Backbone as JSON, one array per atom type, in Angstrom:
{
  "sequence": "XXXXXXXXXXXXXXXXXXXXXXXXXXXXXXXXXXXXXXXXXXXXXXXXXXXXXXXXXXXXXXXXXXXXXXXXXXXXXXXXXXXXXXXXXXXXXXXXXXXXXXXXXXXXXXXXXXXXXXXXXXXXXXXXXXXX",
  "N": [[5.1, 0.55, 5.03], [3.93, -2.59, 5.88], [1.69, -5.04, 5.33], [-0.12, -6.92, 7.98], [-0.37, -9.69, 8.73], [-3.22, -11.92, 9.79], [-3.41, -14.89, 10.93], [-5.46, -17.28, 11.47], [-6.96, -15.56, 13.11], [-9.34, -15.04, 10.94], [-12.57, -14.92, 9.75], [-13.67, -16.04, 7.71], [-13.11, -17.11, 4.42], [-13.58, -15.52, 2.6], [-12.54, -12.85, 4.1], [-10.2, -13.38, 4.61], [-9.01, -13.64, 2.38], [-9.88, -10.94, 1.44], [-7.78, -9.67, 3.23], [-5.72, -10.04, 1.73], [-5.93, -8.9, -0.93], [-6.72, -6.34, 0.11], [-7.25, -2.59, -0.32], [-7.23, -0.03, -2.43], [-5.46, -0.44, -4.98], [-4.9, -3.05, -5.98], [-6.5, -4.93, -6.51], [-6.6, -3.82, -9.24], [-4.33, -3.55, -10.16], [-4.05, -6.13, -10.2], [-5.7, -6.79, -12.54], [-4.42, -5.58, -14.62], [-2.17, -6.75, -14.95], [-3.17, -9.22, -15.36], [-3.04, -8.99, -18.37], [-0.9, -8.86, -19.54], [2.98, -8.62, -18.83], [4.27, -6.2, -16.94], [6.47, -3.45, -17.13], [7.42, -0.93, -14.11], [7.09, 1.42, -14.92], [5.23, 1.56, -16.9], [3.21, 0.11, -15.99], [2.28, 2.05, -14.29], [1.73, 4.2, -15.52], [-0.59, 3.02, -16.68], [-2.61, 2.83, -14.94], [-4.11, 5.31, -14.06], [-3.61, 7.88, -11.59], [-2.65, 6.95, -9.43], [-0.07, 6.85, -7.23], [3.43, 7.41, -7.33], [5.04, 6.17, -5.05], [2.43, 3.93, -3.51], [2.12, 2.9, -5.37], [4.8, 1.63, -5.68], [4.42, 0.22, -3.17], [1.87, -1.28, -2.79], [2.63, -3.19, -4.65], [4.94, -4.46, -3.72], [3.71, -5.39, -1.44], [2.06, -7.97, -2.39], [3.78, -9.17, -4.22], [4.95, -10.51, -1.63], [2.68, -12.07, -0.82], [3.0, -13.73, -2.98], [1.56, -13.19, -5.35], [2.51, -11.63, -7.24], [5.19, -11.73, -9.55], [8.22, -10.42, -9.06], [10.71, -9.54, -11.68], [14.2, -9.22, -12.01], [16.01, -7.95, -14.77], [19.17, -8.45, -15.77], [20.64, -5.95, -17.18], [21.45, -2.69, -18.81], [20.43, -0.25, -19.51], [18.98, -1.08, -16.33], [16.15, -3.13, -16.04], [13.02, -4.26, -15.04], [10.19, -6.34, -14.55], [6.89, -6.96, -13.69], [4.5, -9.78, -13.33], [1.81, -12.33, -13.42], [1.86, -14.61, -10.63], [1.0, -17.95, -10.63], [-0.28, -18.6, -8.32], [-1.37, -15.74, -8.37], [-2.54, -15.76, -10.82], [-4.78, -17.46, -10.43], [-6.46, -16.06, -8.32], [-6.89, -13.96, -10.02], [-8.87, -15.08, -11.2], [-10.63, -15.76, -9.69], [-11.68, -13.37, -9.2], [-12.75, -12.94, -11.43], [-16.08, -13.42, -11.3], [-16.75, -11.42, -9.46], [-16.14, -8.82, -11.02], [-17.66, -9.37, -13.28], [-20.07, -9.17, -11.94], [-20.31, -6.72, -11.05], [-19.92, -5.25, -13.4], [-22.56, -5.83, -14.68], [-24.49, -4.84, -12.48], [-23.69, -2.52, -11.71], [-22.37, -1.17, -13.19], [-23.31, -1.72, -15.99], [-26.97, -1.73, -16.9], [-28.27, -4.12, -15.73], [-30.69, -5.04, -15.93], [-32.72, -3.71, -14.67], [-31.83, -3.14, -11.82], [-30.51, -0.5, -9.73], [-28.32, 1.64, -10.95], [-24.65, 2.71, -9.43], [-25.36, 5.37, -7.15], [-27.8, 5.46, -8.18], [-30.22, 5.08, -7.3], [-33.73, 4.55, -6.75], [-37.04, 5.42, -5.2], [-38.75, 3.16, -5.7], [-36.85, 0.7, -5.97], [-35.42, -2.24, -4.57], [-33.78, -1.69, -2.16], [-32.74, -0.1, 0.62], [-33.29, 3.42, 1.27], [-32.06, 5.09, 2.78], [-29.21, 5.09, 4.56], [-28.65, 2.22, 6.65], [-31.25, 1.88, 7.42], [-33.5, -0.54, 7.7]],
  "CA": [[4.29, -0.34, 5.6], [3.82, -3.66, 5.47], [0.1, -5.62, 5.58], [0.33, -7.5, 8.69], [-1.92, -10.99, 8.28], [-3.93, -12.32, 10.98], [-3.7, -16.38, 10.78], [-6.34, -17.68, 12.75], [-8.24, -14.1, 13.04], [-10.03, -15.26, 9.67], [-13.74, -15.24, 9.98], [-14.04, -16.64, 6.79], [-12.18, -17.3, 3.22], [-13.45, -14.29, 2.08], [-12.16, -12.33, 5.15], [-8.84, -13.6, 4.56], [-8.5, -12.99, 0.67], [-9.64, -9.28, 1.79], [-7.14, -9.35, 3.83], [-4.66, -10.04, 0.62], [-6.33, -7.81, -1.83], [-7.27, -5.11, 0.71], [-7.02, -1.38, -0.54], [-7.53, 0.37, -3.67], [-5.01, -0.59, -6.01], [-4.33, -4.1, -5.49], [-7.77, -5.42, -7.7], [-6.58, -3.22, -10.57], [-2.97, -3.82, -10.27], [-4.08, -7.73, -10.68], [-6.38, -6.28, -13.82], [-3.19, -4.91, -15.39], [-0.96, -7.88, -14.86], [-3.58, -10.39, -16.33], [-3.47, -8.68, -19.78], [0.57, -8.83, -19.93], [3.8, -8.0, -17.98], [4.52, -4.65, -17.03], [7.15, -2.49, -16.26], [7.16, -0.33, -13.4], [6.44, 2.8, -15.38], [4.19, 1.37, -17.64], [1.85, 0.14, -14.8], [1.67, 3.53, -13.34], [0.63, 4.9, -16.73], [-1.71, 2.0, -16.94], [-3.17, 2.96, -13.6], [-3.7, 7.04, -13.67], [-4.36, 8.14, -10.08], [-1.8, 5.61, -8.09], [1.35, 7.55, -7.06], [4.87, 5.73, -7.44], [5.13, 5.55, -3.38], [2.06, 3.81, -3.61], [2.02, 1.64, -6.36], [5.53, 0.39, -5.19], [4.35, -0.7, -1.91], [1.02, -2.62, -3.62], [3.31, -4.2, -5.51], [5.5, -5.44, -2.79], [2.94, -6.94, -0.83], [1.51, -8.81, -3.6], [5.45, -10.32, -4.26], [5.42, -10.73, -0.03], [1.62, -12.8, -0.58], [3.05, -14.76, -3.88], [0.52, -13.05, -5.69], [3.17, -10.94, -8.3], [6.28, -12.2, -9.61], [9.06, -9.47, -9.94], [11.84, -10.35, -12.34], [15.08, -8.37, -12.48], [16.96, -8.3, -15.66], [20.63, -7.95, -15.88], [20.59, -4.98, -18.37], [21.9, -1.5, -18.4], [19.94, 0.2, -17.82], [18.43, -2.0, -15.3], [14.64, -3.52, -16.64], [12.28, -5.1, -14.1], [8.99, -6.84, -15.32], [6.04, -7.8, -13.13], [4.01, -10.33, -13.83], [1.05, -12.85, -12.22], [2.39, -15.73, -10.39], [-0.09, -18.83, -10.77], [-1.32, -18.25, -7.47], [-2.18, -14.61, -8.98], [-3.7, -15.83, -11.89], [-5.89, -18.48, -9.78], [-6.76, -15.07, -7.98], [-7.35, -13.43, -10.49], [-10.06, -16.12, -11.71], [-11.68, -15.87, -8.48], [-12.23, -12.11, -9.16], [-14.07, -13.12, -12.5], [-17.67, -13.41, -11.25], [-16.73, -10.15, -9.35], [-16.06, -8.08, -11.96], [-19.02, -9.75, -13.84], [-21.42, -8.68, -11.34], [-20.09, -5.41, -11.33], [-20.76, -4.63, -14.87], [-24.07, -6.22, -14.39], [-25.18, -4.47, -11.34], [-23.04, -1.15, -11.04], [-21.78, -0.14, -14.75], [-24.61, -1.57, -16.7], [-28.29, -1.43, -16.62], [-28.25, -5.19, -14.74], [-32.09, -5.99, -15.61], [-33.65, -3.18, -13.62], [-31.04, -2.84, -11.02], [-30.35, 0.42, -10.08], [-27.28, 1.9, -11.04], [-24.33, 3.45, -8.54], [-26.17, 6.24, -7.07], [-28.97, 5.83, -9.25], [-31.45, 4.37, -6.2], [-34.94, 5.31, -6.8], [-37.95, 5.04, -4.25], [-39.15, 1.57, -5.97], [-35.61, -0.08, -5.51], [-35.88, -2.86, -3.32], [-33.09, -1.08, -1.25], [-33.2, 1.13, 1.73], [-32.98, 5.0, 0.44], [-31.56, 5.92, 3.89], [-28.28, 4.25, 5.19], [-28.79, 2.01, 7.97], [-32.27, 1.66, 7.15], [-33.66, -2.01, 6.94]],
  "C": [[3.77, -1.36, 5.44], [2.19, -3.74, 5.95], [0.53, -6.45, 6.68], [-0.86, -8.73, 8.69], [-2.08, -11.13, 9.74], [-4.18, -13.83, 11.06], [-3.98, -16.64, 12.16], [-7.19, -16.86, 13.47], [-9.24, -14.28, 12.22], [-11.27, -15.41, 10.08], [-14.26, -16.31, 9.09], [-12.8, -16.94, 5.9], [-11.96, -15.97, 2.95], [-12.71, -13.21, 2.73], [-10.48, -12.35, 4.99], [-8.16, -13.31, 2.83], [-8.83, -11.5, 0.65], [-8.11, -8.84, 2.39], [-5.46, -9.12, 2.37], [-5.07, -8.92, -0.45], [-6.75, -6.79, -1.64], [-6.62, -3.89, -0.31], [-7.13, -1.05, -2.39], [-6.95, 0.23, -4.87], [-4.49, -1.8, -6.43], [-5.12, -5.02, -6.54], [-7.03, -4.41, -9.25], [-4.96, -3.11, -11.16], [-3.23, -5.91, -10.94], [-4.68, -7.71, -12.53], [-5.66, -6.74, -14.99], [-2.69, -6.17, -16.04], [-1.73, -9.25, -15.58], [-3.62, -9.95, -17.62], [-1.6, -9.17, -20.16], [1.31, -8.47, -18.59], [3.8, -6.49, -18.3], [5.75, -4.49, -16.62], [6.53, -1.65, -15.13], [6.15, 0.76, -14.12], [5.27, 2.7, -16.12], [2.76, 0.77, -16.81], [1.24, 0.97, -14.54], [0.8, 4.36, -14.56], [-0.65, 4.2, -17.04], [-2.97, 2.35, -15.93], [-3.28, 4.86, -13.37], [-4.49, 7.33, -12.18], [-3.26, 7.63, -9.62], [-0.69, 6.72, -8.23], [2.27, 6.55, -6.92], [5.09, 5.19, -6.22], [3.8, 4.18, -3.74], [1.73, 2.49, -4.11], [3.07, 0.79, -5.65], [5.46, -0.47, -3.74], [3.53, -1.87, -1.98], [1.74, -3.42, -4.35], [4.29, -5.1, -4.83], [4.83, -6.34, -2.02], [2.3, -7.91, -1.33], [2.6, -9.28, -3.83], [5.41, -10.9, -3.03], [4.09, -11.89, -0.4], [1.75, -13.61, -1.94], [2.11, -14.38, -4.67], [1.4, -12.44, -7.52], [4.55, -11.63, -8.47], [7.16, -10.88, -10.1], [10.76, -9.81, -10.65], [12.8, -8.83, -12.6], [16.04, -8.95, -13.87], [17.98, -7.64, -15.85], [21.21, -7.29, -17.18], [21.43, -3.62, -17.97], [21.34, -0.82, -19.78], [19.19, -0.86, -17.32], [16.75, -2.22, -15.46], [14.24, -4.32, -15.74], [11.02, -5.03, -14.64], [8.22, -7.04, -13.85], [5.28, -8.78, -13.51], [2.81, -11.18, -12.62], [2.0, -14.3, -11.99], [0.94, -16.53, -10.72], [-0.84, -18.74, -9.61], [-1.99, -16.36, -8.02], [-2.93, -14.95, -10.17], [-4.87, -16.81, -11.47], [-6.9, -17.25, -8.74], [-7.55, -14.3, -8.74], [-9.02, -13.98, -11.48], [-10.91, -16.21, -10.69], [-12.29, -14.66, -8.51], [-13.15, -12.11, -10.7], [-15.48, -12.84, -12.41], [-17.67, -11.74, -10.52], [-17.04, -9.07, -9.84], [-17.13, -8.32, -12.88], [-20.58, -9.04, -13.43], [-21.36, -7.08, -11.04], [-20.31, -4.63, -12.37], [-21.91, -4.65, -14.99], [-24.9, -5.13, -13.64], [-24.83, -2.93, -11.3], [-23.0, -0.68, -12.32], [-22.87, -0.46, -15.9], [-26.06, -1.76, -15.87], [-28.88, -2.69, -15.67], [-29.95, -5.8, -14.98], [-32.82, -5.55, -15.02], [-33.15, -2.96, -12.29], [-30.89, -1.5, -10.97], [-28.77, 0.66, -10.07], [-26.11, 2.61, -9.89], [-24.81, 4.94, -8.51], [-27.01, 7.08, -7.92], [-30.21, 5.45, -8.44], [-32.72, 5.17, -6.34], [-35.66, 4.54, -5.96], [-38.7, 3.38, -4.73], [-38.0, 0.73, -6.28], [-36.0, -0.77, -4.86], [-33.88, -2.9, -2.69], [-33.39, -0.08, -0.06], [-32.55, 2.48, 1.28], [-31.67, 5.38, 1.81], [-30.04, 4.59, 4.4], [-28.37, 3.64, 6.49], [-30.06, 1.09, 7.84], [-32.74, 0.28, 6.83], [-35.29, -2.16, 5.96]]
}
């Protein structure tokens, strides 16, 4: 099942970017490949919980979008490595501030912000979903 792009139907650049990185595993794949090239099995071990089928599909989509490069080496047994393309590196750079925000406001204390699942009465967020 491939991702269908919606050229011309995007509301903004964020909408277009989310179309490329949407899905539970794509951002984590980008994060891992920013560290070093990975073979398929290594990448699967790096991302506990991802199934072989889902990882293969996500890698194919990222490759089709020009984010990931798949290189086959003519060896016996066959060896395939995945790396980020320059476009993938640029996308990872763009995701850096989002990761910093997550560390500060969700994982860490964030200077008074409530961590995920720990919203209190005095926090400046609605306690009931959809409440203003």
